[in-house]
XYZ file of C-alpha atoms in Angstrom:
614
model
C -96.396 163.368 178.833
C -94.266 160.410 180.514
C -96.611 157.970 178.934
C -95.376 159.608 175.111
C -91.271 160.130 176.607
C -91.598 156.211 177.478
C -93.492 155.617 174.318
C -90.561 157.316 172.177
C -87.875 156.050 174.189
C -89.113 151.753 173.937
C -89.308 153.129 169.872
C -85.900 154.308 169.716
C -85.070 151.166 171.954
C -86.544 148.641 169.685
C -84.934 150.715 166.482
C -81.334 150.644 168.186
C -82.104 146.686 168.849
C -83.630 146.105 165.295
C -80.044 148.097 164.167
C -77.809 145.982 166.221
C -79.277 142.716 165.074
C -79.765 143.750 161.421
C -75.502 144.467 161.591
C -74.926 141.409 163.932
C -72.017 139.229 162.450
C -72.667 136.301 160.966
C -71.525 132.796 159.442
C -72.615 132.410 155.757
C -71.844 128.982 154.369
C -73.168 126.927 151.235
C -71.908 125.254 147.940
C -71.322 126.713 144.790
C -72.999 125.213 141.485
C -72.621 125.160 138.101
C -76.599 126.139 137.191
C -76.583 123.621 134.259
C -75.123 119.994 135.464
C -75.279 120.893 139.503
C -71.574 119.908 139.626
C -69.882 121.865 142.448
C -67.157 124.371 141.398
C -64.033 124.368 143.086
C -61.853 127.595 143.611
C -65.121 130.575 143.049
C -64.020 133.343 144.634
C -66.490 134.748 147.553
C -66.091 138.058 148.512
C -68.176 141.046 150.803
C -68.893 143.136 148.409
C -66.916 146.571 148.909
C -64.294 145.080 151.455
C -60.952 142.578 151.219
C -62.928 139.835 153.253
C -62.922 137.066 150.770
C -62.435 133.459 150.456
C -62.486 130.267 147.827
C -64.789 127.188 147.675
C -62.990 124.245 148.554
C -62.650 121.273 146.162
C -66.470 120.441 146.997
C -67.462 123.646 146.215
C -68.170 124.132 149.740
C -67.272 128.206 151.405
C -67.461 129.202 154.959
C -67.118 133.231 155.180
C -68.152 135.738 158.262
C -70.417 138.860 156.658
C -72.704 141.274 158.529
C -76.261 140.266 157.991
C -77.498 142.510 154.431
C -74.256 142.645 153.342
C -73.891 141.653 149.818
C -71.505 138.345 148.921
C -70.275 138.492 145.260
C -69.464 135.141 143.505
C -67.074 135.530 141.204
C -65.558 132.201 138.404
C -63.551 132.573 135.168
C -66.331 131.436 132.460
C -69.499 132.341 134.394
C -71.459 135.322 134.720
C -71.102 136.927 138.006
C -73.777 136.491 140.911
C -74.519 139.172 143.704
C -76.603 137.989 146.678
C -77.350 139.626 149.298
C -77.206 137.791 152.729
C -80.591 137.138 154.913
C -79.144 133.834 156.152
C -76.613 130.973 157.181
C -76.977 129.020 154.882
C -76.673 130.021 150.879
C -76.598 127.420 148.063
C -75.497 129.509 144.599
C -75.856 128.560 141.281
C -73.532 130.195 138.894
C -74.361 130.311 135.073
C -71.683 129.912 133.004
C -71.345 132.142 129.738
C -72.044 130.885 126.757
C -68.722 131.411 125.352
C -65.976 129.190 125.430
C -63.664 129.238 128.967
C -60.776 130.672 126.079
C -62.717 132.375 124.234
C -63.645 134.794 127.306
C -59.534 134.914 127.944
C -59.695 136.491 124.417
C -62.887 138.906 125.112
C -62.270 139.805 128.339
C -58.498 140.063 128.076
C -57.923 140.934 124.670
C -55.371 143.914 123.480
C -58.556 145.957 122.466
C -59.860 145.905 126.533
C -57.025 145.802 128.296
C -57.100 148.979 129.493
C -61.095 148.709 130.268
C -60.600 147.162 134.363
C -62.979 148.611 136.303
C -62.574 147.272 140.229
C -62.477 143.728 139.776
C -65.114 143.143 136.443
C -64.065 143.794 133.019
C -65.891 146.940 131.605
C -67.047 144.855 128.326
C -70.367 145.402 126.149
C -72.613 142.957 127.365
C -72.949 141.386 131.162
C -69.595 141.417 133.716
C -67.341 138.553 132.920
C -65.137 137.417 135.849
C -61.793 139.341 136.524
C -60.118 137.998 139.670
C -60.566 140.308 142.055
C -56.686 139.426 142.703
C -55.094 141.185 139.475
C -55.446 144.627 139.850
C -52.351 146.725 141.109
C -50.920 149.415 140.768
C -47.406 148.988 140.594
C -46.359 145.463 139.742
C -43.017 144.901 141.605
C -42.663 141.513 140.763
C -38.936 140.044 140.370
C -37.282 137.159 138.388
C -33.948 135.831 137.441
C -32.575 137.172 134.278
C -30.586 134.343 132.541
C -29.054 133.769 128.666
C -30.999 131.354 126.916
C -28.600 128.372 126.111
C -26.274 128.371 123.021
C -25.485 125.310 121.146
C -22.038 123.971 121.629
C -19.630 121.756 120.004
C -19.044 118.237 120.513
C -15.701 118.517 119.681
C -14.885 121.284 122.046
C -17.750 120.429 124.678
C -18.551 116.643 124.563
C -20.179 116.695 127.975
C -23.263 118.087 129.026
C -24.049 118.522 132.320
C -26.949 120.043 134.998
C -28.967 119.142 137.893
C -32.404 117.550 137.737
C -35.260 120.145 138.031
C -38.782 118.398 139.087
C -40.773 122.805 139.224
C -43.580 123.803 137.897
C -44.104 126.871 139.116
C -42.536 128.724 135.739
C -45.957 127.033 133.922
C -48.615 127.901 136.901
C -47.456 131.633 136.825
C -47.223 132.237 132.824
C -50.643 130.305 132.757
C -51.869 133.309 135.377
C -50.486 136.428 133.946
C -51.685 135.037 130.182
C -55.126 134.809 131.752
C -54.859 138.402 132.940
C -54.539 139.294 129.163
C -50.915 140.054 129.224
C -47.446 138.823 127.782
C -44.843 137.426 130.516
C -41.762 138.841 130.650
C -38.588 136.677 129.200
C -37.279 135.393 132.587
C -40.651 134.652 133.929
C -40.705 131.812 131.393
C -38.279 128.499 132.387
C -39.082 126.168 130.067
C -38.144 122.764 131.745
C -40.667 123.790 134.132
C -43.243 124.118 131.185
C -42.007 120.893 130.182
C -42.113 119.255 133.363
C -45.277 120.254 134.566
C -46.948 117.418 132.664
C -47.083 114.136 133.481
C -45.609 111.255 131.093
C -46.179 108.143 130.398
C -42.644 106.484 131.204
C -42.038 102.778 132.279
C -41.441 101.912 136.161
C -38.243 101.404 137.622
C -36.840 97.873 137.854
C -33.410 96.246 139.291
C -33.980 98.105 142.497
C -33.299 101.435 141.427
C -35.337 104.186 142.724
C -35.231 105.832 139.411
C -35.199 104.941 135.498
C -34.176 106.808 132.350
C -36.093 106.553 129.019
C -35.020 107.773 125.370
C -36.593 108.538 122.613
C -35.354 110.486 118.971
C -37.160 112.571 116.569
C -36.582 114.851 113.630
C -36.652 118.742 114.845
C -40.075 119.862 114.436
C -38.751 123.738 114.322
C -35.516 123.046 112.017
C -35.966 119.516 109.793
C -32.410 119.255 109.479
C -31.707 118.533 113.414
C -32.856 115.869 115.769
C -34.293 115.841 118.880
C -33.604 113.559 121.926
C -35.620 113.066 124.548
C -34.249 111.964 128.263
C -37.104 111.050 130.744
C -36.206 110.095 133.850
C -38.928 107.705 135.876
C -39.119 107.381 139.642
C -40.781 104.528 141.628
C -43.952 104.881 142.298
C -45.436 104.378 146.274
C -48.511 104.336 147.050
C -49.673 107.142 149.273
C -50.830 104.824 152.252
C -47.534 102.868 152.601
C -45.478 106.331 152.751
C -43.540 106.900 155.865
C -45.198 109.083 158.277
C -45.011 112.629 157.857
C -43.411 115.221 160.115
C -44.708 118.346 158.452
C -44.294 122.202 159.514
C -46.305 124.812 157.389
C -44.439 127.613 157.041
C -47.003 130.763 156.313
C -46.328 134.173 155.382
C -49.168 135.820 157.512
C -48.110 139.677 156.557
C -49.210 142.468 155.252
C -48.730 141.647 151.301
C -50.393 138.528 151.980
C -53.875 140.239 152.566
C -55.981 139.573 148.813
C -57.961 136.717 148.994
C -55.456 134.697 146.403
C -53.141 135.068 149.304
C -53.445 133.900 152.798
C -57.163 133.047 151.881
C -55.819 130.718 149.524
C -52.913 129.367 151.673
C -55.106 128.624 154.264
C -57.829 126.632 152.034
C -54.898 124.577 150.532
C -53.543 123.907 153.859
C -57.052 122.318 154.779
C -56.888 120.262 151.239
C -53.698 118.775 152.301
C -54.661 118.849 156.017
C -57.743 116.190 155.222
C -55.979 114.205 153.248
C -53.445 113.032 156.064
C -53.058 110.025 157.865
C -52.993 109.577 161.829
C -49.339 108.620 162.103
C -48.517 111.980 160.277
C -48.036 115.304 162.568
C -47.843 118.945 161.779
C -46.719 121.634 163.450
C -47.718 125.930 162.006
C -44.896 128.521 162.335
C -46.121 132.084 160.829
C -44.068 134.659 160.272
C -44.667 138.565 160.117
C -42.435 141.595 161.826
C -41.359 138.330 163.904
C -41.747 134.438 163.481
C -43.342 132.380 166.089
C -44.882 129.109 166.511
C -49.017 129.031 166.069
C -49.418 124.950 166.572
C -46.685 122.864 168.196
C -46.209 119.423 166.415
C -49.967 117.826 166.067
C -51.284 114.300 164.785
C -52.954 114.736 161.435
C -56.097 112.707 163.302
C -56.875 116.103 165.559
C -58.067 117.798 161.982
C -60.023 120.443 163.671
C -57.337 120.968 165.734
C -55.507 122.356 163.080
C -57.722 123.593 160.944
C -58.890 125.798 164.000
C -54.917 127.314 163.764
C -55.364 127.859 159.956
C -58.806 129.360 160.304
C -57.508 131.756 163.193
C -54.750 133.376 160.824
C -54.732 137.136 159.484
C -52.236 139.006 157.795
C -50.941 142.241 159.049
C -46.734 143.383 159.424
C -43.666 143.138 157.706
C -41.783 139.843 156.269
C -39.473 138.347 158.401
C -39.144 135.571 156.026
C -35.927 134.707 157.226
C -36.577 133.965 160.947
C -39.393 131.851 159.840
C -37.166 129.664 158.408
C -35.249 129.281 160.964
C -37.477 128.686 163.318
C -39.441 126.325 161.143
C -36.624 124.232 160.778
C -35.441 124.231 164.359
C -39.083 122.872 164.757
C -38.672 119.869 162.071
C -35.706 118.629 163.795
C -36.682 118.821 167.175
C -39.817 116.443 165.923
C -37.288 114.635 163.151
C -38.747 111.296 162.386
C -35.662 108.897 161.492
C -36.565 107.277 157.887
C -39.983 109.642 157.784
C -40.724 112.277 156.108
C -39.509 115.652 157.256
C -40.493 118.643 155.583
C -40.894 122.738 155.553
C -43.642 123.771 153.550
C -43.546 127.404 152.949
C -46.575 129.234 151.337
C -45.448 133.130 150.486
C -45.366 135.915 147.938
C -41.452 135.851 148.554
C -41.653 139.661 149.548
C -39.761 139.075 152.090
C -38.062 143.076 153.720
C -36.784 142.586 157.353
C -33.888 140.651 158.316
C -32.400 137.832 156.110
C -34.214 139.186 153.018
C -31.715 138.744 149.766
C -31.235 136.237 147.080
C -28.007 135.870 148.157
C -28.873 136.464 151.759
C -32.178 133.304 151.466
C -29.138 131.398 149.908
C -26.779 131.114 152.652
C -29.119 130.564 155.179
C -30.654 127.453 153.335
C -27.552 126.168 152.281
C -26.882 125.904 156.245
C -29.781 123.225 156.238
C -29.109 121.022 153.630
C -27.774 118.593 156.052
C -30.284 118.996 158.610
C -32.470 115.850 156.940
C -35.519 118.193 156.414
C -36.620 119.005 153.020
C -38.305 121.797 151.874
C -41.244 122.682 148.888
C -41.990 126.109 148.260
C -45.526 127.214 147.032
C -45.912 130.793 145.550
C -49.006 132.470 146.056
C -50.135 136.205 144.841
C -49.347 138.633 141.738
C -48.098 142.100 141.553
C -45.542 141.419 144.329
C -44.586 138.112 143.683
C -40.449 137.547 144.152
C -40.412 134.070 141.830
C -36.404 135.354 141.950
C -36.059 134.236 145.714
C -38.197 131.498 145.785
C -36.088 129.763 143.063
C -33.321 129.995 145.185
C -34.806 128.658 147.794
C -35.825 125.687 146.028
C -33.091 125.107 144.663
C -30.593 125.311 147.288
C -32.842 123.562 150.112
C -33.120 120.030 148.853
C -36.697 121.664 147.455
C -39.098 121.791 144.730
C -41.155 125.133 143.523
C -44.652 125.165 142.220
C -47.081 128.150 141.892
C -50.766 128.177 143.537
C -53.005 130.779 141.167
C -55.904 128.915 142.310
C -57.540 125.935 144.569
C -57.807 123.599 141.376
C -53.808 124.439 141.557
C -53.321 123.398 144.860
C -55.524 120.168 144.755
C -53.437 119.276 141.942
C -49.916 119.931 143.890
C -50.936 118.465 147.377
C -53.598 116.053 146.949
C -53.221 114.459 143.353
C -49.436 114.994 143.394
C -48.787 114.195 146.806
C -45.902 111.656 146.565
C -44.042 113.351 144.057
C -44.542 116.576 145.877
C -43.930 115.556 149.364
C -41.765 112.393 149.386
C -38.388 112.044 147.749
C -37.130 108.708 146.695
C -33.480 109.990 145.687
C -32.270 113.360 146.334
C -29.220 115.095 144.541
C -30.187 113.706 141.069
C -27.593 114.911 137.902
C -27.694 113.895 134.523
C -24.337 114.072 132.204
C -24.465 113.563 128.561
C -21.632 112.469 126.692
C -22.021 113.119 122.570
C -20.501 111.000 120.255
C -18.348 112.984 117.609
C -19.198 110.511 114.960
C -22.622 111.435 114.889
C -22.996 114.682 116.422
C -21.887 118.116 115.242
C -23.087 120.257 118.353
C -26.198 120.138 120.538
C -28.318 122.496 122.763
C -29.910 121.769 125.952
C -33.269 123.255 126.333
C -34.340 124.877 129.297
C -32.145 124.165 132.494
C -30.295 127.357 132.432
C -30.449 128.027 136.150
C -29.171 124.188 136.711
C -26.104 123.825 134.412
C -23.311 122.228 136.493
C -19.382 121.871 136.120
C -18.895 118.807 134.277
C -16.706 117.814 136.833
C -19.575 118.385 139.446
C -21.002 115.300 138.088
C -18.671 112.784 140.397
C -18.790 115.498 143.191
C -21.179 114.270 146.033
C -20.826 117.280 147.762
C -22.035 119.391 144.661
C -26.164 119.839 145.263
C -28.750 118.738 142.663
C -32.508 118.203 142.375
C -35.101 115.960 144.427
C -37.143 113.229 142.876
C -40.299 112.348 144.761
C -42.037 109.863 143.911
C -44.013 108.792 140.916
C -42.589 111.539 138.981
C -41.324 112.075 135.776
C -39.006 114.546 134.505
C -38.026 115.381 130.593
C -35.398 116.930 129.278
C -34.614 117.817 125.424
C -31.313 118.090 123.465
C -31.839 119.438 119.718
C -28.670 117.902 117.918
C -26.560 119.083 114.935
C -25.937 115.882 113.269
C -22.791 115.681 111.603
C -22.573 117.087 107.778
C -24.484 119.669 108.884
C -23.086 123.093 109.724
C -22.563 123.855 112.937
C -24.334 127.348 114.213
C -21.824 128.359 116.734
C -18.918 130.979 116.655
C -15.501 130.141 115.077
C -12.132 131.407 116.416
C -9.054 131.462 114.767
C -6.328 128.751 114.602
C -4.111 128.545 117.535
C -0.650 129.865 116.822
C 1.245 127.468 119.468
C -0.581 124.989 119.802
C -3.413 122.789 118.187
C -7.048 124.576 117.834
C -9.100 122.512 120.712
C -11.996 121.799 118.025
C -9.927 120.750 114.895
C -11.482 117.743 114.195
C -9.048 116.629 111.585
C -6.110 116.693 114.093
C -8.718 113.591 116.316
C -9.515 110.445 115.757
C -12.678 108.639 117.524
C -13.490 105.074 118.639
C -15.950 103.484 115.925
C -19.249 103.857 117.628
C -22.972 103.469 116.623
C -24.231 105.289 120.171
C -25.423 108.858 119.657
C -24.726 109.654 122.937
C -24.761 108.234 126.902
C -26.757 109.586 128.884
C -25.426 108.692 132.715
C -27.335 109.779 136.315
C -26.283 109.862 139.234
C -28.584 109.863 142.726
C -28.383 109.455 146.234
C -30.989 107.517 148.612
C -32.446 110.431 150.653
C -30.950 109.249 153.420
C -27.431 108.299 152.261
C -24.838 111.222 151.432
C -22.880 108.782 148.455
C -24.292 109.043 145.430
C -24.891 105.563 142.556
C -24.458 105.899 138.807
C -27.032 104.516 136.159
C -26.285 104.821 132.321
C -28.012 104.396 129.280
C -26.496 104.451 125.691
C -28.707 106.134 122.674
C -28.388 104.419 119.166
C -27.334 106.754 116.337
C -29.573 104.758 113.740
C -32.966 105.175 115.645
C -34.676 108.584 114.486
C -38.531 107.582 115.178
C -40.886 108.566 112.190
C -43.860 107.440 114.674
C -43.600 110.214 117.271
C -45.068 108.737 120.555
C -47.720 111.507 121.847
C -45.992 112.162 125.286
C -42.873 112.990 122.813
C -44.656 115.266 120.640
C -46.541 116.986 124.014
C -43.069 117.719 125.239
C -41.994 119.170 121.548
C -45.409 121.921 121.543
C -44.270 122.832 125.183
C -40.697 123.377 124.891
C -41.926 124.915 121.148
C -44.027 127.469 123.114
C -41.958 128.286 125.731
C -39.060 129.364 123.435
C -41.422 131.412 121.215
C -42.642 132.920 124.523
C -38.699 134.086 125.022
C -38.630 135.146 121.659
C -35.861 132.297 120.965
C -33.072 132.848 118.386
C -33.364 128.883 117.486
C -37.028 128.311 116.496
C -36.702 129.796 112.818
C -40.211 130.251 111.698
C -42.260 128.378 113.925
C -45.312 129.676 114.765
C -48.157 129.504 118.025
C -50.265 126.959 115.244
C -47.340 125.245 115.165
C -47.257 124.101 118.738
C -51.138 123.929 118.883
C -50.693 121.575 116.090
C -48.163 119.359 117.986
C -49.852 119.579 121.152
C -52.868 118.063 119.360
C -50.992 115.157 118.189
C -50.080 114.734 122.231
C -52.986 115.059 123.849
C -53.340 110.981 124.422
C -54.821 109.941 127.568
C -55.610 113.116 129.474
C -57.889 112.650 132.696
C -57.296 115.895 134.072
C -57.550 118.065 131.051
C -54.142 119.860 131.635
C -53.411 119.184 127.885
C -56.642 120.911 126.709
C -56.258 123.847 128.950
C -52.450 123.773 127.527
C -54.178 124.250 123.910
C -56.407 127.009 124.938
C -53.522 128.765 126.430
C -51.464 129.075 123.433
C -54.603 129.976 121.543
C -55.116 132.770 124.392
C -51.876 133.978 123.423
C -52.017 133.385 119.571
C -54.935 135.823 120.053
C -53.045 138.233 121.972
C -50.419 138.701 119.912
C -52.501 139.707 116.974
């Protein structure tokens, strides 16, 4: 009988043991392929099937995720078929197959008006096999906020002869509409900023020369949206530097750790950009990690970029959990960069959030006043948005835009390898910081004009020789466009009329003026300061009235179909009856040299949406 008690009890024994090691915790890791050229795919989304624990393949396609041995690990990518494995080991090489339909043609399937409604978890319920559905999009009450602003009217020349607003280098208006057009959806009016569609592209402008940091470029078409204006084009060129000659780097990641930052295209994806921009550091550059939750506090103190595990340790340690105390982080994360200030480096707060921020300094107007405080501090600041369904684009704006900062929007790793790795310079290091441009119109030539985009940056004309007034960063290598569709004179005018003055002369009575002879269509004049120097210099350019190009240059026609979409996307009172083919047709003729297929993808987009709308 004890013989058969001990026999059942080393049974149970050996089952509990079998039990514990079958659940043990484990580290899966591996590369993700594409099954057909064996290229590795950069940002698939890994996740435990049934749970939140997920994470994104770096830009080598590598993953590192902890699982419970027989769990199963979902692979998940937008144009591939997805691939459930179920884990018996460490290591775990996938091959994803991609679908045989085009990348936008499966925006169009998957998220098309007729299956919208058809979301089942994270995989589209669609006839045929699952097609990828971020696992990030679902929610069920979208909360997200943005600044509502009046699209801008034209004016006359007569009444208004100077134009007047602040350089804007974001992109994080294009990264977002890109992301909610992918989920199958329309974005909302003030979602869409189109400088920062504009300006999300790269262009081909000339280098600086004269010792200037910065250089401005011209170039005038016909209208493509109303024949009977012109369009100018103002790009504005800064110096480029190559990445190893950049002063070292005193950087302090700022990282919303809380409890909206939980889905894997949150903090997972903060933390796997971190590392992209992590290896891609030099020695003589340092970071320091402040997180921020109920309460902020200091993770890493101030660490040379050469101790990489160091810090990727820190990043890898990091869960979200709490409220937002999204003010106090920035406090202390700037208290931080100046205590480690590097005199002619380059200091900078890099905050990765949502923007939900709810305890404490929490506001627009609230965010405002407390970065205003540190525009003088010598620490600059880039803001990357992360997330849907909660996103506050609203404060992050101001942030930017009041911090000596720039704004872009991180949907995915490809995103973020873009921003901090390809981008870096332009991103990370200014070359002149409080950067206006003024336009003065010539009444000989021009009726009235509008600016396009830049609503959010107009300035007080007078702001324009005002070096206390803020403006936008440059960093460099980058470029930055602006358009102006003219009213040339002879042609009406499509603004409002008031009656004559009774005492006194009607401000816009052209008859009662008289103008210098002139052949300039307008000056276009900049001013900048060195990023260390608080008085600003002046550059200006003069635009011939007789040069209307009939040979478009491609960058010029690129910038046309974006600032074309982006208006159509607001549902513009200006574009007459232009059409999505329209801009797919000039963004053909722009496509030129295009490494990094951002043009193509720009094509399929406005196809995505063509489709959508019918």
């Amino acid at each position: 009988m004890k013989t058969t008690l001990q026999r059942i009890g080393m049974i149970l024994f050996m089952t509990g043991f079998i039990f514990s090691v079958w659940a043990q915790e484990m580290e899966v890791s591996g590369t993700v392929y594409d099954a057909q050229d064996k290229s590795p795919l950069v940002g698939v989304a890994v996740q435990v099937k049934g749970t939140q624990n997920g994470t994104v393949t770096d830009v080598n396609g590598r993953y590192r995720i902890k699982v419970e041995k027989g769990n199963t690990l979902s692979f998940l990518y937008i144009g591939y078929l997805v691939q459930e494995i179920k884990v018996k080991k460490v290591q775990l090489d996938v091959y994803l197959k991609p679908n045989k339909v085009a990348l936008d043609e499966v925006v169009v399937v998957a998220f098309g008006t007729q299956k919208r409604e058809a979301v089942v978890g994270s995989v589209m319920a669609v006839d045929g096999p699952s097609y990828y559905r971020s696992p990030f999009y679902s929610h069920e009450v979208n909360t997200e906020e943005y600044g509502s602003f009046r699209e801008n009217r034209f004016l006359s020349v007569t009444e208004n002869p100077l134009s007047t607003f602040a350089l804007d280098v974001d992109a994080a208006s294009y990264g977002n509409i890109r992301r909610i057009i992918n989920q199958g959806q329309m974005p909302v009016k003030d979602a869409v900023r189109i400088e920062e569609m504009i300006n999300y592209f790269s262009y081909d402008y000339p280098q600086p020369s004269d010792g200037y940091p910065v250089r401005i470029v011209t170039e005038t078409a016909v209208c493509p949206w109303n024949k009977r204006h012109n369009l100018v084009r103002i790009g504005v060129k800064a110096k480029e530097i190559p990445s190893e000659t950049l002063p070292a780097s005193n950087f302090v990641f700022l990282l919303d750790v809380s409890g909206s930052m939980f889905s894997a295209n949150k903090l997972p994806l903060v933390k796997a950009s971190m590392k992209l921009l992590v290896n891609n550091l030099r020695p003589k550059d340092r970071i320091a990690i402040v997180t921020y939750a109920g309460a902020a506090g200091e993770v890493l103190p101030s660490t040379s970029a050469s101790d990489k595990q160091k810090i990727i340790e820190a990043l890898d340690n990091l869960q979200a959990g709490g409220s937002t105390a999204g003010g106090a982080g920035i406090q202390l994360a700037y208290k931080i960069a100046e205590k480690n200030l590097v005199k002619g480096g380059n200091n900078r707060v890099i905050l990765c959030t949502d923007g939900d921020f709810n305890v404490g300094v929490s506001s627009p107007t609230e965010l405002e006043s407390l970065i205003e405080s540190k525009q003088k501090s010598g620490v600059f600041l880039t803001v990357l948005g992360y997330g849907m369904g909660n996103y506050k684009d609203n404060k992050l704006q101001t942030l930017a835009q009041k911090g000596n900062g720039n704004h872009a929007y991180i949907d995915n790793l490809q995103e973020a390898n873009k921003v901090l790795v390809n981008e870096f310079g332009s991103t990370m290091y200014a070359v002149a910081k409080d950067v206006k441009l003024q336009m003065e119109f010539n009444p000989n030539f021009v009726n009235a004009y509008r600016l396009i985009g830049y609503e959010s940056r107009l300035l007080n004309d007078e702001d324009f020789n005002d070096d206390s007034k803020d403006a936008g960063e440059l960093g460099a290598g980058h470029t930055v466009t602006a358009l102006y569709e003219i009213v040339p004179v002879g042609v009406d005018v499509p603004v409002g009329s008031v009656d004559k003055l009774k005492y006194q002369q009607t401000k816009n009575d052209a008859s009662l003026r008289k103008f210098p002879d002139s052949k300039e269509l307008l000056t276009v004049k900049l001013r900048y300061k060195e990023p260390d120097k608080d008085v600003s210099r002046k550059l200006e350019v003069p635009v011939p009235a007789n040069k209307v190009n009939v040979n478009v240059s491609p960058d010029f026609n690129f910038a046309m179909a974006a600032a074309l979409f982006g208006q159509l996307l607001r549902d513009s009172d200006f574009t007459g009856n232009a059409k999505y083919s329209d801009v797919i047709n000039l963004a053909r003729k722009g496509l030129g040299n295009d490494p990094n297929g951002y043009r193509h993808e720009f094509i399929r987009l406005v196809e995505a949406v063509e489709q959508l709308e019918k």
